[in-house]
Tab-separated table of C-alpha atoms in Angstrom:
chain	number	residue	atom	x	y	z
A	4	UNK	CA	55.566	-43.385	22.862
A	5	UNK	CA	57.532	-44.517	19.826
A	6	UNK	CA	56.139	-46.122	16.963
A	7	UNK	CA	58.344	-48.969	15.283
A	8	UNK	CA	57.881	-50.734	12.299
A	9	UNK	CA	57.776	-54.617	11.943
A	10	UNK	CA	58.274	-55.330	8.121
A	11	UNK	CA	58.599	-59.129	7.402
A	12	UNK	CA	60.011	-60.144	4.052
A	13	UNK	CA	60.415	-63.609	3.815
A	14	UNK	CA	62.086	-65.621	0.757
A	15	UNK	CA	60.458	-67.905	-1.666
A	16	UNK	CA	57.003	-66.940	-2.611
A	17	UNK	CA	55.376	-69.912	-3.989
A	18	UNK	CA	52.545	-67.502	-5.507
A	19	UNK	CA	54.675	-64.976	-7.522
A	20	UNK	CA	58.459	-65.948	-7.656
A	21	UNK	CA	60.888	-63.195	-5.703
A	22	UNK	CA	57.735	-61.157	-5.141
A	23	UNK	CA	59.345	-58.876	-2.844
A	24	UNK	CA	62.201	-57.756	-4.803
A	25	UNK	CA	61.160	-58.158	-8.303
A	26	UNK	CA	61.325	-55.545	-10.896
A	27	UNK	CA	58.066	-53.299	-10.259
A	28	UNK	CA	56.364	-50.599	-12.295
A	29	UNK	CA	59.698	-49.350	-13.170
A	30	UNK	CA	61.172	-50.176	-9.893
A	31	UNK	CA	64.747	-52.473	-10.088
A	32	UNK	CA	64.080	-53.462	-6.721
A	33	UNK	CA	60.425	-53.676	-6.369
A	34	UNK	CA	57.839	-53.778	-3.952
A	35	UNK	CA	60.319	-53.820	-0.971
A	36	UNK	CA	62.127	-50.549	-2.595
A	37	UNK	CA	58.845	-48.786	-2.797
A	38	UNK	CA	57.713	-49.986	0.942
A	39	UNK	CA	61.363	-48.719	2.443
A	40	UNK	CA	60.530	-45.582	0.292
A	41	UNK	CA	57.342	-44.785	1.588
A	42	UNK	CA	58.504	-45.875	5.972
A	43	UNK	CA	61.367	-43.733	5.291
A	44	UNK	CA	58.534	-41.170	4.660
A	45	UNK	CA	57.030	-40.766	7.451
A	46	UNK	CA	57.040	-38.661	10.024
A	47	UNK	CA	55.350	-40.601	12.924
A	48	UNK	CA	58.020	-44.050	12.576
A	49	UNK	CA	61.422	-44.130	14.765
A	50	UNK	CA	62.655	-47.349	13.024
A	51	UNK	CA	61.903	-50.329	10.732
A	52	UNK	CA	62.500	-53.426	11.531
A	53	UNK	CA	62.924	-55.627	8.378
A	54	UNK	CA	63.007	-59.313	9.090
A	55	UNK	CA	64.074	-61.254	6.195
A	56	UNK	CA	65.933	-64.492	5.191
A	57	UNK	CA	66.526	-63.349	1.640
A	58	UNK	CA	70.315	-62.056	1.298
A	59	UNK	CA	69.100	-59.978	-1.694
A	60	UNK	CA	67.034	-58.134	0.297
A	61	UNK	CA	69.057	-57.433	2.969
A	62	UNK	CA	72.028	-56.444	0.595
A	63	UNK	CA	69.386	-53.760	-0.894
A	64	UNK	CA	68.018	-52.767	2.409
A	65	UNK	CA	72.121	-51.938	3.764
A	66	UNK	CA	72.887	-50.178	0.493
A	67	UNK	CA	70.280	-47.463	1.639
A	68	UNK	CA	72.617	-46.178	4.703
A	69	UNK	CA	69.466	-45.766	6.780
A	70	UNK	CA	70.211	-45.593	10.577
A	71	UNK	CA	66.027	-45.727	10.760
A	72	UNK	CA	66.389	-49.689	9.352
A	73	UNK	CA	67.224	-52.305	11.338
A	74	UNK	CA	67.943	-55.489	9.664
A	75	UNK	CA	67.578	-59.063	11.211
A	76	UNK	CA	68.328	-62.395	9.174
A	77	UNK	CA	65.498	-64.252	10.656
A	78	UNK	CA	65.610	-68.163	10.679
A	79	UNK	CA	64.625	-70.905	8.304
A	80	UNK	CA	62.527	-72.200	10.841
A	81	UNK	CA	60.472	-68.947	11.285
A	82	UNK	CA	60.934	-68.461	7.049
A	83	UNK	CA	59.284	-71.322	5.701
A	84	UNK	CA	55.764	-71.353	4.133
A	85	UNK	CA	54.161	-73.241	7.201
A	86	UNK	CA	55.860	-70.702	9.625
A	87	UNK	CA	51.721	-69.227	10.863
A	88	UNK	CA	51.496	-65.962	11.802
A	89	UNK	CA	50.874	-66.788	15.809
A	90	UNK	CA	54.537	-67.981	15.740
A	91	UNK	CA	55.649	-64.417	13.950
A	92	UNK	CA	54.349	-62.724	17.158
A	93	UNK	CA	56.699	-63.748	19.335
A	94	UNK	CA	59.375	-63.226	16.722
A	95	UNK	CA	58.117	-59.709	16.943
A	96	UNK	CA	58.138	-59.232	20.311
A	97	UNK	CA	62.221	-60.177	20.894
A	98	UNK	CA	62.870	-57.533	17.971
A	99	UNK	CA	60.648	-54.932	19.573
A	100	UNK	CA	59.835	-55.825	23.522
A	101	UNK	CA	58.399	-52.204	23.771
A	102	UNK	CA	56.220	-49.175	22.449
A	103	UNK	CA	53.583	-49.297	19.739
A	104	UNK	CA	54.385	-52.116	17.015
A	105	UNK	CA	52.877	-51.249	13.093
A	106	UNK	CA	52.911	-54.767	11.654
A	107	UNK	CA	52.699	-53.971	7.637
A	108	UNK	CA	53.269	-55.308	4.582
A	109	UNK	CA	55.478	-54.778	1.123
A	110	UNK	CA	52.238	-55.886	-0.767
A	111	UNK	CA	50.244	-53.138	0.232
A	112	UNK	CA	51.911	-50.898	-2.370
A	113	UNK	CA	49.440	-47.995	-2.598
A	114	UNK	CA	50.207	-47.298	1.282
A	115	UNK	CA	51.933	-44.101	1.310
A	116	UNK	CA	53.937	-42.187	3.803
A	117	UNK	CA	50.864	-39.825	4.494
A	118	UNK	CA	48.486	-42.723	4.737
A	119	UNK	CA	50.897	-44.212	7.857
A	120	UNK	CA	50.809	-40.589	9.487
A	121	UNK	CA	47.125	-40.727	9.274
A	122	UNK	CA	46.790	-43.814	10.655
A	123	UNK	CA	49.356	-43.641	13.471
A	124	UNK	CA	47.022	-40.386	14.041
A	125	UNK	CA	44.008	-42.411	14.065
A	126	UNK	CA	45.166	-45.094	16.373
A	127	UNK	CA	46.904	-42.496	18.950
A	128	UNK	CA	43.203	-40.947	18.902
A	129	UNK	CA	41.267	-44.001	19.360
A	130	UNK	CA	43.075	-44.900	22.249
A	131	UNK	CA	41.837	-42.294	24.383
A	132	UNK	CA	38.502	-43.635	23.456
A	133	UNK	CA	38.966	-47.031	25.102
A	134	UNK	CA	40.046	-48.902	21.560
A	135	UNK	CA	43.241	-50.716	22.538
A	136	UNK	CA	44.884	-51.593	18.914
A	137	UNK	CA	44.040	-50.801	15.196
A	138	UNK	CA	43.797	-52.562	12.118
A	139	UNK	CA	42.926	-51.753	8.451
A	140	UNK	CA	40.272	-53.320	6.421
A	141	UNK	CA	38.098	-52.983	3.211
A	142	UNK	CA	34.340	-52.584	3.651
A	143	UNK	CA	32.129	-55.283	2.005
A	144	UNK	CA	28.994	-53.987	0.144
A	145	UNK	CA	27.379	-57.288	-1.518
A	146	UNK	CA	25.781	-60.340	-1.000
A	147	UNK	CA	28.021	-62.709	0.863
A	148	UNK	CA	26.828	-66.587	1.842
A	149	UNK	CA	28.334	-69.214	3.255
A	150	UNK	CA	27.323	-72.742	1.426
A	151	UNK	CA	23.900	-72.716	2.113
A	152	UNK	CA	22.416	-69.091	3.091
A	153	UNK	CA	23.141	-65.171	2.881
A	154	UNK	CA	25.368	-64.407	6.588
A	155	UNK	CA	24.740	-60.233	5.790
A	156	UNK	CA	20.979	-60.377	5.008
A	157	UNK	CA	17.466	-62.089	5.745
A	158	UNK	CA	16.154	-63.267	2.814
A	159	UNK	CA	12.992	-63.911	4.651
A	160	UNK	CA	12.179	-60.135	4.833
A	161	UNK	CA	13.697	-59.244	1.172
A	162	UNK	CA	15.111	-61.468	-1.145
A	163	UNK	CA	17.359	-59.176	-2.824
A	164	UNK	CA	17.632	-56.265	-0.602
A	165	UNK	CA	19.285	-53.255	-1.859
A	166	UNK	CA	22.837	-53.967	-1.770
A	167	UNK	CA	23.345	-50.004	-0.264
A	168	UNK	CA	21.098	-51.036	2.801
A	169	UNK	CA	22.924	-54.038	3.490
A	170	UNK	CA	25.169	-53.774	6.941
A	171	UNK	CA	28.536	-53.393	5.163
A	172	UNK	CA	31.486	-56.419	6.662
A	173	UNK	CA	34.681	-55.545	7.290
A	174	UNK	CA	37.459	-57.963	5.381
A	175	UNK	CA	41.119	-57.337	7.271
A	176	UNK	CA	43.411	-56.695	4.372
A	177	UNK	CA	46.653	-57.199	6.093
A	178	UNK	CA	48.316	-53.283	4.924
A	179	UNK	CA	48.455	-52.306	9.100
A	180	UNK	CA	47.986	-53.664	12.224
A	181	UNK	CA	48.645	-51.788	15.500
A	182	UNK	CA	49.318	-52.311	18.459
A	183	UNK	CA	51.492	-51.628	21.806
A	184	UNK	CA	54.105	-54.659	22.605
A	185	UNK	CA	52.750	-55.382	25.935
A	186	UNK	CA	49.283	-56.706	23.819
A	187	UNK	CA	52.047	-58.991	21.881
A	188	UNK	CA	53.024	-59.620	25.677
A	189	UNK	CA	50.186	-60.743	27.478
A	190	UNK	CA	47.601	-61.840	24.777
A	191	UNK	CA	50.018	-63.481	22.222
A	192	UNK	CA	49.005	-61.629	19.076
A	193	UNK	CA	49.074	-58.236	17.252
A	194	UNK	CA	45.414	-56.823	17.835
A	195	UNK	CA	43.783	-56.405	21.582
A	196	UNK	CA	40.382	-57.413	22.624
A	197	UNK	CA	39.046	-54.078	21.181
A	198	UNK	CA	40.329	-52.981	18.024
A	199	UNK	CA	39.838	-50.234	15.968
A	200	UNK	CA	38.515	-51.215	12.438
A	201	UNK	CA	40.298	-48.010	9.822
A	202	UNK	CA	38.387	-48.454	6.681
A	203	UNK	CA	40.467	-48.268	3.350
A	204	UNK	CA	39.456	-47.475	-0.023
A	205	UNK	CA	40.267	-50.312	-2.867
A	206	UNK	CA	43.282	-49.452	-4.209
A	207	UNK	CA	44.754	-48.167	-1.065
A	208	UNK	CA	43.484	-51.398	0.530
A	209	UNK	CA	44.683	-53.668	-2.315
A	210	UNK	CA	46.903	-56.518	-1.271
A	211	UNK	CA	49.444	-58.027	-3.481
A	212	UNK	CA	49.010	-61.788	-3.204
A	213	UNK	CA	48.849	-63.696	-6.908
A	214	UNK	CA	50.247	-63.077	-9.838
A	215	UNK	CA	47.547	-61.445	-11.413
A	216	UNK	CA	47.593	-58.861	-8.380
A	217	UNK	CA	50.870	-58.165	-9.153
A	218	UNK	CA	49.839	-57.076	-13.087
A	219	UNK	CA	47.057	-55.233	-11.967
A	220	UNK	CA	48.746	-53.228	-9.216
A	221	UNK	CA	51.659	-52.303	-11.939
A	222	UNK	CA	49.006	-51.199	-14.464
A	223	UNK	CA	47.387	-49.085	-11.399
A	224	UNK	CA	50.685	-47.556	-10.897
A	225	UNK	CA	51.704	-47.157	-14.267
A	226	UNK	CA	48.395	-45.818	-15.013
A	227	UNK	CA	48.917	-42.944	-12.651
A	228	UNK	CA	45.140	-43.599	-10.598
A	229	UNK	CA	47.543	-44.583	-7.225
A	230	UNK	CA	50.789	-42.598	-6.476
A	231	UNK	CA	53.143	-44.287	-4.047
């Protein structure tokens, strides 16, 4: 079963201007030069698909040579900042109608080529275990309300419970999701009805979204703690 990529780039980041393609850590072309990088790495991917609408991007991405990438100029209407995810899936699913889809991110930039093998590893395990799809997350140790009381501990048994013996929560942080295009198919999204939770450490986790992520991922990088 092949494992293809779906890598969506789109244009005009409100949060952090040309986010995508911005100079990075040392890196003309950025986040989407260190993302190509890494796919290109791995030995478990057949091909990226990069959807863009950003002609810079796509001029980059053709300037590699890579048979493995194949480029789509997606829409306006599927580019804007109101385009929602749900509509993305079937977008997906007319780029790759079959085989395992790995939805991922440029702003996971601490996602190397070995952590992809691992979790393409992971998922192709799992599935003989009756999990249907896979998705990354960071675990939650802390005390986390809503407006009015604690949804990850009973106060009425300890107040301020050790925060160790507190059931840990799973927040998705968008670096992978899994799945096999027939779950695009028939349930109109890119997890199944039992997915796989693969646990991520911080930085390896961490999700480029505001400005200030963007600072403190380059001073990670630059730092030397992460390797790409």
């Amino acid at each position: 079963m092949s494992i293809n990529v779906f890598l969506p780039c789109r244009k005009g980041s409100q949060r952090v201007p040309k986010k995508n393609i911005k100079e990075f850590a040392g890196f003309k072309n950025g986040l989407i030069e260190i993302k190509l990088k890494q796919l290109l790495e791995c030995k478990k991917i057949d091909k990226i698909y990069l959807s863009t609408n950003d002609e810079e991007i796509l001029t980059y991405a053709q300037s590699l040579n890579q048979n493995r990438i194949v480029l789509h100029k997606r829409a306006e209407d599927l580019s804007s900042s109101e385009t929602s995810t749900d509509e993305l899936v079937s977008h997906v699913l007319e780029l790759i109608p079959d085989d395992d889809i790995l939805w991922t991110h440029v702003t996971s930039p601490f996602l190397n080529a070995n952590v992809y093998d691992d979790i393409i590893k992971k998922y192709q395990e799992v599935k003989n275990q009756g999990f249907d799809s896979l998705m990354t997350t960071n675990l939650i140790h802390g005390f986390l309300w809503n407006k009015k009381e604690p949804i990850n501990y009973d106060r009425t048994k300890e107040k301020w419970p050790r925060t160790q013996t507190i059931e840990p929560l799973h927040e998705i942080n968008s670096a992978v999701f899994l799945a096999n295009a027939e779950i695009y198919r028939t349930l109109s999204d890119r997890i199944g009805t039992n997915p796989f939770l693969y646990e991520l450490d911080k930085i390896k986790g961490f999700d480029i979204d505001w400005e200030d992520d963007f600072k403190i991922a380059e001073a990670i990088l630059t730092s030397g703690v992460a390797k790409i």
